[in-house]
mmCIF file of C-alpha atoms in Angstrom:
data_model
loop_
_atom_site.group_PDB
_atom_site.id
_atom_site.type_symbol
_atom_site.label_atom_id
_atom_site.label_comp_id
_atom_site.label_asym_id
_atom_site.label_seq_id
_atom_site.Cartn_x
_atom_site.Cartn_y
_atom_site.Cartn_z
ATOM 1 C CA MET E 5 -3.905 -25.219 3.820
ATOM 2 C CA GLU E 6 -1.038 -22.298 5.274
ATOM 3 C CA ARG E 7 -2.400 -20.427 7.603
ATOM 4 C CA GLY E 8 -0.703 -17.864 10.360
ATOM 5 C CA SER E 9 -1.353 -18.286 14.118
ATOM 6 C CA ARG E 10 -1.360 -16.431 17.335
ATOM 7 C CA GLU E 11 2.021 -16.945 18.154
ATOM 8 C CA SER E 12 3.376 -14.813 15.532
ATOM 9 C CA PHE E 13 2.731 -11.888 16.884
ATOM 10 C CA THR E 14 5.737 -11.600 19.380
ATOM 11 C CA ARG E 15 7.414 -8.172 19.147
ATOM 12 C CA MET E 16 6.715 -4.869 19.214
ATOM 13 C CA GLY E 17 7.469 -2.090 17.026
ATOM 14 C CA THR E 18 9.927 -3.957 14.088
ATOM 15 C CA LEU E 19 9.297 -2.405 10.722
ATOM 16 C CA GLY E 20 9.231 -4.312 7.251
ATOM 17 C CA ILE E 21 8.282 -1.967 3.930
ATOM 18 C CA GLU E 22 6.930 -3.589 0.656
ATOM 19 C CA GLU E 23 7.306 -1.767 -2.153
ATOM 20 C CA GLU E 24 5.619 -2.002 -5.890
ATOM 21 C CA CYS E 25 7.231 -0.235 -8.711
ATOM 22 C CA PHE E 26 7.351 -0.146 -12.509
ATOM 23 C CA VAL E 27 9.918 -1.646 -14.797
ATOM 24 C CA VAL E 28 10.262 0.851 -17.731
ATOM 25 C CA ASP E 29 12.579 1.074 -20.894
ATOM 26 C CA GLU E 30 15.283 3.709 -21.368
ATOM 27 C CA THR E 31 12.339 6.489 -22.202
ATOM 28 C CA GLY E 32 10.559 5.709 -19.226
ATOM 29 C CA ARG E 33 7.984 3.737 -20.868
ATOM 30 C CA PRO E 34 6.614 0.600 -19.210
ATOM 31 C CA THR E 35 7.911 -2.557 -20.701
ATOM 32 C CA SER E 36 7.868 -6.293 -19.846
ATOM 33 C CA GLY E 37 10.867 -6.722 -18.224
ATOM 34 C CA THR E 38 10.131 -8.733 -14.596
ATOM 35 C CA ASP E 39 10.998 -12.383 -16.397
ATOM 36 C CA GLU E 40 14.371 -11.264 -16.997
ATOM 37 C CA LEU E 41 15.094 -9.679 -13.501
ATOM 38 C CA VAL E 42 13.472 -12.018 -11.515
ATOM 39 C CA TYR E 43 13.954 -15.319 -12.854
ATOM 40 C CA GLU E 44 16.677 -15.034 -16.048
ATOM 41 C CA HIS E 45 19.681 -13.503 -13.898
ATOM 42 C CA ASP E 46 20.388 -13.509 -10.055
ATOM 43 C CA PRO E 47 19.602 -10.219 -8.743
ATOM 44 C CA PRO E 48 22.331 -8.628 -6.072
ATOM 45 C CA GLU E 49 22.577 -10.481 -2.588
ATOM 46 C CA ILE E 50 20.485 -8.341 -0.670
ATOM 47 C CA LEU E 51 17.515 -8.751 -2.958
ATOM 48 C CA GLU E 52 17.517 -12.782 -2.721
ATOM 49 C CA ASP E 53 14.040 -13.862 -1.318
ATOM 50 C CA ARG E 54 12.906 -10.123 -1.532
ATOM 51 C CA LEU E 55 12.323 -9.390 -5.342
ATOM 52 C CA ASP E 56 9.546 -10.936 -7.036
ATOM 53 C CA HIS E 57 6.889 -9.475 -9.844
ATOM 54 C CA GLU E 58 3.100 -8.317 -9.690
ATOM 55 C CA LEU E 59 0.496 -9.672 -11.948
ATOM 56 C CA PHE E 60 1.755 -7.758 -14.742
ATOM 57 C CA LYS E 61 5.294 -8.358 -16.381
ATOM 58 C CA PHE E 62 6.104 -4.291 -15.803
ATOM 59 C CA VAL E 63 5.360 -4.511 -12.305
ATOM 60 C CA ILE E 64 7.932 -5.686 -9.610
ATOM 61 C CA GLU E 65 8.050 -5.873 -5.512
ATOM 62 C CA THR E 66 10.627 -5.515 -3.024
ATOM 63 C CA GLN E 67 10.833 -6.024 0.768
ATOM 64 C CA THR E 68 12.932 -4.993 3.151
ATOM 65 C CA PRO E 69 14.683 -7.035 5.495
ATOM 66 C CA LEU E 70 13.215 -6.872 9.095
ATOM 67 C CA ILE E 71 14.038 -3.333 10.539
ATOM 68 C CA GLU E 72 14.528 -3.667 14.217
ATOM 69 C CA ALA E 73 14.926 0.211 14.947
ATOM 70 C CA PRO E 74 12.907 3.088 13.182
ATOM 71 C CA GLU E 75 16.139 4.903 12.513
ATOM 72 C CA ASP E 76 17.519 2.277 10.352
ATOM 73 C CA ALA E 77 14.741 2.129 8.193
ATOM 74 C CA ARG E 78 15.573 4.989 5.818
ATOM 75 C CA GLU E 79 18.714 3.158 4.978
ATOM 76 C CA SER E 80 17.204 -0.390 4.512
ATOM 77 C CA LEU E 81 14.720 1.235 2.128
ATOM 78 C CA LEU E 82 17.862 3.196 0.211
ATOM 79 C CA GLU E 83 19.665 -0.218 0.029
ATOM 80 C CA ILE E 84 17.002 -2.033 -1.292
ATOM 81 C CA ARG E 85 16.078 0.582 -3.943
ATOM 82 C CA ARG E 86 19.822 1.025 -4.946
ATOM 83 C CA ALA E 87 20.028 -2.743 -5.825
ATOM 84 C CA LEU E 88 16.921 -3.021 -7.582
ATOM 85 C CA VAL E 89 17.975 0.263 -9.609
ATOM 86 C CA ASP E 90 21.455 -1.279 -10.214
ATOM 87 C CA HIS E 91 19.964 -4.995 -11.097
ATOM 88 C CA ALA E 92 17.556 -3.417 -13.524
ATOM 89 C CA THR E 93 20.257 -0.915 -15.042
ATOM 90 C CA GLU E 94 22.605 -3.908 -15.943
ATOM 91 C CA HIS E 95 19.715 -5.463 -17.987
ATOM 92 C CA GLY E 96 18.730 -2.761 -19.906
ATOM 93 C CA TYR E 97 15.614 -1.299 -17.627
ATOM 94 C CA ARG E 98 14.854 1.319 -15.211
ATOM 95 C CA ILE E 99 12.844 1.463 -12.327
ATOM 96 C CA ALA E 100 9.471 3.820 -11.915
ATOM 97 C CA ALA E 101 7.157 4.273 -9.244
ATOM 98 C CA ALA E 102 3.476 5.861 -9.034
ATOM 99 C CA GLY E 103 -0.304 4.458 -7.908
ATOM 100 C CA LEU E 104 -0.347 4.173 -11.767
ATOM 101 C CA HIS E 105 2.165 4.701 -14.485
ATOM 102 C CA PRO E 106 0.695 7.383 -16.523
ATOM 103 C CA LEU E 107 1.102 5.891 -20.039
ATOM 104 C CA ALA E 108 0.484 2.492 -19.069
ATOM 105 C CA LYS E 109 -2.487 0.624 -21.201
ATOM 106 C CA TRP E 110 -3.253 -2.649 -19.675
ATOM 107 C CA ARG E 111 -4.615 -4.158 -22.556
ATOM 108 C CA GLU E 112 -1.040 -3.779 -24.494
ATOM 109 C CA LEU E 113 0.969 -5.495 -21.183
ATOM 110 C CA GLU E 114 1.722 -8.594 -20.919
ATOM 111 C CA HIS E 115 0.618 -10.800 -17.872
ATOM 112 C CA ALA E 116 2.925 -12.510 -15.615
ATOM 113 C CA GLU E 117 2.966 -16.335 -16.125
ATOM 114 C CA LYS E 118 3.035 -17.253 -12.283
ATOM 115 C CA PRO E 119 0.353 -19.903 -11.275
ATOM 116 C CA ARG E 120 -1.263 -17.973 -8.367
ATOM 117 C CA TYR E 121 -1.630 -14.804 -11.087
ATOM 118 C CA ARG E 122 -3.117 -17.089 -13.675
ATOM 119 C CA SER E 123 -5.181 -18.825 -11.243
ATOM 120 C CA GLN E 124 -6.504 -15.336 -10.227
ATOM 121 C CA LEU E 125 -7.075 -13.791 -13.619
ATOM 122 C CA ASP E 126 -9.156 -16.831 -14.317
ATOM 123 C CA ARG E 127 -10.841 -16.936 -10.918
ATOM 124 C CA ILE E 128 -11.634 -12.905 -11.205
ATOM 125 C CA GLN E 129 -11.274 -11.987 -14.530
ATOM 126 C CA TYR E 130 -12.097 -8.015 -16.058
ATOM 127 C CA PRO E 131 -10.877 -6.617 -12.668
ATOM 128 C CA GLN E 132 -7.634 -8.381 -12.643
ATOM 129 C CA HIS E 133 -6.861 -7.950 -15.892
ATOM 130 C CA ARG E 134 -7.051 -4.316 -15.427
ATOM 131 C CA ASN E 135 -4.856 -4.160 -12.257
ATOM 132 C CA THR E 136 -1.895 -1.834 -13.228
ATOM 133 C CA THR E 137 -1.974 -0.797 -9.736
ATOM 134 C CA ALA E 138 1.536 -0.181 -7.697
ATOM 135 C CA GLY E 139 1.354 0.754 -3.706
ATOM 136 C CA VAL E 140 3.556 1.144 -0.590
ATOM 137 C CA HIS E 141 2.758 -1.357 2.322
ATOM 138 C CA VAL E 142 4.603 -0.609 5.539
ATOM 139 C CA HIS E 143 4.418 -3.711 8.480
ATOM 140 C CA VAL E 144 5.015 -2.345 11.998
ATOM 141 C CA GLY E 145 5.259 -5.786 14.586
ATOM 142 C CA VAL E 146 2.739 -6.242 17.546
ATOM 143 C CA ASP E 147 3.520 -8.263 20.323
ATOM 144 C CA ASP E 148 -0.199 -9.540 21.063
ATOM 145 C CA ALA E 149 -2.619 -10.957 18.446
ATOM 146 C CA ASP E 150 -5.455 -9.412 20.179
ATOM 147 C CA LYS E 151 -3.859 -6.118 20.269
ATOM 148 C CA ALA E 152 -2.880 -6.426 16.999
ATOM 149 C CA VAL E 153 -6.771 -6.566 15.681
ATOM 150 C CA TRP E 154 -7.746 -3.846 17.839
ATOM 151 C CA ILE E 155 -4.916 -1.642 16.705
ATOM 152 C CA ALA E 156 -6.061 -2.671 12.663
ATOM 153 C CA ASN E 157 -9.148 -1.604 14.018
ATOM 154 C CA GLU E 158 -8.538 1.905 14.914
ATOM 155 C CA LEU E 159 -6.756 2.576 12.016
ATOM 156 C CA ARG E 160 -9.045 2.273 9.715
ATOM 157 C CA TRP E 161 -10.245 5.737 10.334
ATOM 158 C CA TYR E 162 -6.552 6.870 9.689
ATOM 159 C CA VAL E 163 -6.390 5.139 6.164
ATOM 160 C CA PRO E 164 -7.953 7.945 4.243
ATOM 161 C CA ILE E 165 -5.752 10.269 6.083
ATOM 162 C CA MET E 166 -2.719 8.360 4.497
ATOM 163 C CA LEU E 167 -4.211 8.150 1.178
ATOM 164 C CA ALA E 168 -5.020 11.573 0.444
ATOM 165 C CA LEU E 169 -1.068 12.400 1.388
ATOM 166 C CA SER E 170 -0.134 10.023 -0.849
ATOM 167 C CA ALA E 171 -2.384 10.685 -3.977
ATOM 168 C CA ASN E 172 -0.122 9.913 -6.663
ATOM 169 C CA SER E 173 -2.271 8.301 -9.801
ATOM 170 C CA PRO E 174 -4.248 10.511 -11.813
ATOM 171 C CA TYR E 175 -4.001 9.041 -15.110
ATOM 172 C CA TRP E 176 -4.852 5.214 -16.090
ATOM 173 C CA ASN E 177 -5.142 3.795 -19.029
ATOM 174 C CA GLY E 178 -4.003 7.140 -21.061
ATOM 175 C CA PHE E 179 -6.610 9.379 -19.885
ATOM 176 C CA ASP E 180 -6.966 11.754 -16.782
ATOM 177 C CA THR E 181 -9.739 10.249 -14.455
ATOM 178 C CA GLY E 182 -10.502 13.491 -12.557
ATOM 179 C CA LEU E 183 -9.641 11.272 -9.165
ATOM 180 C CA GLN E 184 -6.204 12.186 -7.154
ATOM 181 C CA SER E 185 -5.818 8.401 -6.306
ATOM 182 C CA ALA E 186 -7.214 6.524 -9.250
ATOM 183 C CA ARG E 187 -5.402 3.196 -7.901
ATOM 184 C CA ALA E 188 -7.363 3.023 -4.571
ATOM 185 C CA LYS E 189 -10.704 2.713 -7.078
ATOM 186 C CA ILE E 190 -9.465 0.654 -9.428
ATOM 187 C CA PHE E 191 -7.606 -1.928 -6.748
ATOM 188 C CA GLU E 192 -11.295 -1.757 -5.270
ATOM 189 C CA ALA E 193 -12.688 -3.842 -8.487
ATOM 190 C CA LEU E 194 -10.612 -6.481 -6.919
ATOM 191 C CA PRO E 195 -12.719 -9.062 -4.305
ATOM 192 C CA ASN E 196 -11.468 -8.532 -0.718
ATOM 193 C CA THR E 197 -10.103 -5.267 -0.746
ATOM 194 C CA GLY E 198 -10.951 -1.589 0.626
ATOM 195 C CA MET E 199 -11.817 -0.542 4.036
ATOM 196 C CA PRO E 200 -12.343 -3.585 6.213
ATOM 197 C CA THR E 201 -14.941 -4.532 8.859
ATOM 198 C CA TYR E 202 -14.653 -4.105 12.590
ATOM 199 C CA PHE E 203 -13.088 -7.394 14.378
ATOM 200 C CA GLU E 204 -14.069 -8.171 17.629
ATOM 201 C CA ASP E 205 -10.743 -10.249 18.833
ATOM 202 C CA TYR E 206 -8.151 -12.010 17.331
ATOM 203 C CA GLU E 207 -10.430 -15.288 17.204
ATOM 204 C CA ALA E 208 -12.767 -13.367 15.036
ATOM 205 C CA PHE E 209 -10.371 -12.527 12.504
ATOM 206 C CA ASP E 210 -8.798 -15.835 12.516
ATOM 207 C CA ARG E 211 -12.324 -17.630 12.172
ATOM 208 C CA PHE E 212 -12.944 -15.374 8.848
ATOM 209 C CA GLU E 213 -9.731 -16.128 7.704
ATOM 210 C CA ARG E 214 -10.185 -19.652 8.335
ATOM 211 C CA ARG E 215 -13.706 -19.324 6.367
ATOM 212 C CA MET E 216 -12.244 -17.754 3.517
ATOM 213 C CA LEU E 217 -10.110 -20.393 3.132
ATOM 214 C CA GLU E 218 -12.084 -23.226 3.694
ATOM 215 C CA THR E 219 -15.058 -22.100 1.478
ATOM 216 C CA ASP E 220 -12.315 -21.651 -1.662
ATOM 217 C CA SER E 221 -13.022 -17.879 -1.736
ATOM 218 C CA ILE E 222 -9.502 -17.324 -1.621
ATOM 219 C CA LYS E 223 -6.401 -19.700 -2.346
ATOM 220 C CA ASP E 224 -4.415 -17.903 0.065
ATOM 221 C CA ARG E 225 -4.828 -15.404 3.100
ATOM 222 C CA GLY E 226 -2.393 -12.983 1.140
ATOM 223 C CA GLU E 227 -5.683 -12.413 -0.799
ATOM 224 C CA LEU E 228 -7.039 -10.881 1.749
ATOM 225 C CA TRP E 229 -6.249 -7.694 0.212
ATOM 226 C CA TYR E 230 -7.794 -4.914 2.671
ATOM 227 C CA ASP E 231 -6.433 -1.466 3.412
ATOM 228 C CA VAL E 232 -5.162 -2.534 7.014
ATOM 229 C CA ARG E 233 -4.745 -5.933 8.405
ATOM 230 C CA PRO E 234 -3.402 -8.136 10.774
ATOM 231 C CA HIS E 235 -0.715 -10.181 9.122
ATOM 232 C CA THR E 236 -1.014 -13.268 10.724
ATOM 233 C CA ALA E 237 2.348 -14.503 9.275
ATOM 234 C CA HIS E 238 4.396 -11.989 10.308
ATOM 235 C CA GLY E 239 2.904 -10.835 13.327
ATOM 236 C CA THR E 240 2.307 -7.112 12.361
ATOM 237 C CA VAL E 241 -0.150 -5.004 11.521
ATOM 238 C CA GLU E 242 -0.023 -4.176 7.701
ATOM 239 C CA LEU E 243 -0.787 -0.662 6.358
ATOM 240 C CA ARG E 244 -1.692 -1.125 2.409
ATOM 241 C CA THR E 245 -2.585 2.201 1.627
ATOM 242 C CA PRO E 246 -0.177 4.609 0.050
ATOM 243 C CA ASP E 247 0.141 4.919 -3.731
ATOM 244 C CA GLY E 248 3.350 4.076 -5.360
ATOM 245 C CA GLN E 249 6.097 6.709 -4.859
ATOM 246 C CA ALA E 250 9.473 8.125 -6.288
ATOM 247 C CA ASP E 251 10.813 9.948 -3.681
ATOM 248 C CA PRO E 252 12.179 7.666 -0.597
ATOM 249 C CA ASP E 253 11.347 10.482 1.602
ATOM 250 C CA VAL E 254 7.460 10.777 0.896
ATOM 251 C CA VAL E 255 7.545 6.900 1.821
ATOM 252 C CA MET E 256 9.534 7.357 4.571
ATOM 253 C CA ALA E 257 7.028 9.711 5.549
ATOM 254 C CA PHE E 258 4.245 7.278 5.594
ATOM 255 C CA VAL E 259 6.591 4.827 7.460
ATOM 256 C CA GLU E 260 7.258 7.063 10.268
ATOM 257 C CA TYR E 261 3.691 7.924 10.713
ATOM 258 C CA ALA E 262 2.660 4.063 10.833
ATOM 259 C CA HIS E 263 5.069 3.430 13.061
ATOM 260 C CA ALA E 264 3.661 6.134 15.887
ATOM 261 C CA LEU E 265 0.283 5.327 15.068
ATOM 262 C CA VAL E 266 0.518 1.768 15.848
ATOM 263 C CA GLU E 267 3.125 2.572 18.801
ATOM 264 C CA ALA E 268 0.467 5.182 20.082
ATOM 265 C CA LEU E 269 -2.235 2.933 19.791
ATOM 266 C CA ALA E 270 -0.572 0.149 21.565
ATOM 267 C CA GLU E 271 0.079 2.369 24.362
ATOM 268 C CA ASP E 272 -3.686 3.318 24.411
ATOM 269 C CA TYR E 273 -4.550 -0.646 24.441
ATOM 270 C CA GLU E 274 -2.387 -1.273 27.258
ATOM 271 C CA ASP E 275 -3.740 1.487 29.253
ATOM 272 C CA GLY E 276 -7.050 -0.017 29.185
ATOM 273 C CA ALA E 277 -8.509 1.635 25.886
ATOM 274 C CA GLU E 278 -9.241 -2.691 24.555
ATOM 275 C CA GLY E 279 -12.791 -1.846 26.466
ATOM 276 C CA TYR E 280 -13.506 1.026 24.185
ATOM 277 C CA ALA E 281 -13.736 0.259 20.415
ATOM 278 C CA ARG E 282 -14.669 2.595 17.507
ATOM 279 C CA ASP E 283 -16.696 0.255 15.845
ATOM 280 C CA HIS E 284 -17.284 2.734 13.036
ATOM 281 C CA ARG E 285 -19.730 2.212 9.877
ATOM 282 C CA ARG E 286 -18.344 0.939 7.442
ATOM 283 C CA GLU E 287 -19.928 3.106 4.983
ATOM 284 C CA LEU E 288 -18.977 6.436 6.886
ATOM 285 C CA LEU E 289 -14.996 5.293 6.674
ATOM 286 C CA ASP E 290 -15.794 4.697 3.071
ATOM 287 C CA GLU E 291 -16.950 7.807 2.231
ATOM 288 C CA ASN E 292 -13.970 9.318 3.958
ATOM 289 C CA LYS E 293 -11.831 7.125 1.409
ATOM 290 C CA TRP E 294 -14.068 8.473 -0.873
ATOM 291 C CA ARG E 295 -12.899 11.980 -0.371
ATOM 292 C CA ALA E 296 -9.339 11.083 -0.277
ATOM 293 C CA ILE E 297 -9.234 9.328 -3.567
ATOM 294 C CA ARG E 298 -11.148 12.459 -5.082
ATOM 295 C CA HIS E 299 -9.466 15.208 -3.378
ATOM 296 C CA GLY E 300 -6.360 14.386 -2.394
ATOM 297 C CA HIS E 301 -4.669 17.237 -0.361
ATOM 298 C CA ASP E 302 -7.864 19.221 -0.633
ATOM 299 C CA ALA E 303 -10.028 16.202 1.153
ATOM 300 C CA GLY E 304 -11.983 17.048 4.399
ATOM 301 C CA PHE E 305 -13.297 14.208 6.311
ATOM 302 C CA ILE E 306 -15.934 12.946 8.756
ATOM 303 C CA ASP E 307 -13.807 13.382 12.209
ATOM 304 C CA ARG E 308 -13.266 10.472 14.056
ATOM 305 C CA GLU E 309 -16.070 10.287 16.673
ATOM 306 C CA MET E 310 -18.459 10.654 13.285
ATOM 307 C CA GLU E 311 -19.886 14.065 14.158
ATOM 308 C CA GLY E 312 -18.141 16.661 12.657
ATOM 309 C CA THR E 313 -15.930 17.375 9.574
ATOM 310 C CA VAL E 314 -11.998 18.241 9.589
ATOM 311 C CA GLU E 315 -9.482 19.060 7.019
ATOM 312 C CA LEU E 316 -7.142 17.301 5.959
ATOM 313 C CA GLY E 317 -4.261 19.878 7.041
ATOM 314 C CA GLU E 318 -5.894 20.236 10.465
ATOM 315 C CA VAL E 319 -5.332 16.542 10.979
ATOM 316 C CA VAL E 320 -1.888 16.491 9.558
ATOM 317 C CA ASP E 321 -1.088 19.261 12.273
ATOM 318 C CA ARG E 322 -2.633 17.609 15.104
ATOM 319 C CA GLU E 323 -1.071 14.531 14.294
ATOM 320 C CA CYS E 324 2.862 15.945 14.059
ATOM 321 C CA GLU E 325 1.969 17.470 17.226
ATOM 322 C CA ARG E 326 0.465 14.748 19.255
ATOM 323 C CA LEU E 327 2.794 11.895 17.762
ATOM 324 C CA GLY E 328 6.208 14.179 17.588
ATOM 325 C CA ILE E 329 6.674 13.418 13.825
ATOM 326 C CA ASP E 330 7.159 15.863 10.860
ATOM 327 C CA GLY E 331 7.321 14.216 7.605
ATOM 328 C CA ILE E 332 3.404 14.080 6.723
ATOM 329 C CA LYS E 333 3.692 18.022 7.470
ATOM 330 C CA THR E 334 6.136 18.117 4.876
ATOM 331 C CA VAL E 335 4.063 15.546 2.388
ATOM 332 C CA TYR E 336 1.270 17.974 2.980
ATOM 333 C CA GLU E 337 2.659 21.188 2.343
ATOM 334 C CA ARG E 338 4.240 20.393 -1.358
ATOM 335 C CA ASP E 339 2.168 19.555 -4.306
ATOM 336 C CA SER E 340 0.497 16.099 -4.232
ATOM 337 C CA GLY E 341 2.333 13.818 -6.609
ATOM 338 C CA ALA E 342 -1.051 13.786 -8.797
ATOM 339 C CA GLU E 343 -0.792 17.443 -8.738
ATOM 340 C CA ARG E 344 2.850 17.497 -10.132
ATOM 341 C CA GLN E 345 1.788 14.874 -12.891
ATOM 342 C CA ARG E 346 -0.740 16.722 -14.210
ATOM 343 C CA ARG E 347 1.378 19.966 -14.242
ATOM 344 C CA LEU E 348 4.613 18.146 -15.802
ATOM 345 C CA LEU E 349 2.469 16.625 -18.229
ATOM 346 C CA GLU E 350 0.759 20.090 -19.487
ATOM 347 C CA GLU E 351 3.801 22.051 -19.034
ATOM 348 C CA ASP E 352 6.865 20.023 -20.367
ATOM 349 C CA GLY E 353 4.943 16.857 -21.774
ATOM 350 C CA GLU E 354 5.211 13.104 -21.394
ATOM 351 C CA ASP E 355 9.271 12.621 -21.526
ATOM 352 C CA ALA E 356 9.376 15.194 -18.620
ATOM 353 C CA LEU E 357 6.364 13.262 -16.588
ATOM 354 C CA CYS E 358 8.277 9.979 -17.285
ATOM 355 C CA GLU E 359 11.383 11.110 -16.023
ATOM 356 C CA SER E 360 9.760 12.647 -12.766
ATOM 357 C CA LEU E 361 8.633 8.899 -11.215
ATOM 358 C CA LEU E 362 11.774 7.287 -11.934
ATOM 359 C CA LEU E 363 12.903 5.667 -8.766
ATOM 360 C CA GLY E 364 15.040 8.086 -6.130
ATOM 361 C CA THR E 365 17.814 6.223 -4.226
ATOM 362 C CA GLU E 366 19.108 8.843 -2.256
#
């Protein structure tokens, strides 16, 4: 039974970025191409062991190498994206990104044959059969296991903020859901997803992970699909919140924010804040997440002390000033991905919408 350990948490501030994207045809429509891109042809060297597919044959995942310094993150992301786009182009495909592909209809698309996914389809049934979602996952290294769990607990309040800013999936299965991030709601139908509960320390999380494995609730630790989690193999805190994004600048805004948040919370922990834990009720955090799903950039939230409310724009201004960042401010001030998708479809049609989702490499 493969498990992580306390000893994995050794380095502070490293980064890793995982992106789930869509394999599309020359018109930008979803197509089953990951068998060819993953199994039938050798990928570029930089993608070796960093390219895989997800549940559907039109969803593909990449991972950056370990990023030692934040200033190297953008070029590392772009190198992976360029290699993926080149690999796809060579074999007659294109690559797109969003939380959900607006024209994907799950009943018409093929599931992957990988035993892990076939097992999940058999166990989970309908919620997994329709799971055409794609997101961005950001790993930030933490040098102590208890610190990582404490940081993950604290990050729960920030999950809806990042989700609201990333909202990029209004359409699912061919219709407008009325949501800004339908991906988040579709994904929540799976077990072991959404907002995690509070864990007292690493031992509490480790007991939970072990119990889930020993009771056959999950087949491997990767099936703990919560919005934020300590990753017990990589020695990171992993934020799994944002919708997929075509624009690399938007992804980098979330990478910058995630890194700054983890570093700031690590400093709080080291200054003695470990004795003060915000054991927020999950129901209140879920309410904030729902507001992000429904309203995106227009969301307001129950504040961090759970006593009043605060608008997303106010949070963004405060966070940029507090953390010395500016990426999420730029993201907030432009149309959300969901708003842009709706406008493009209404004004210019499906072709323009599909073209807008093609993966950016500059």
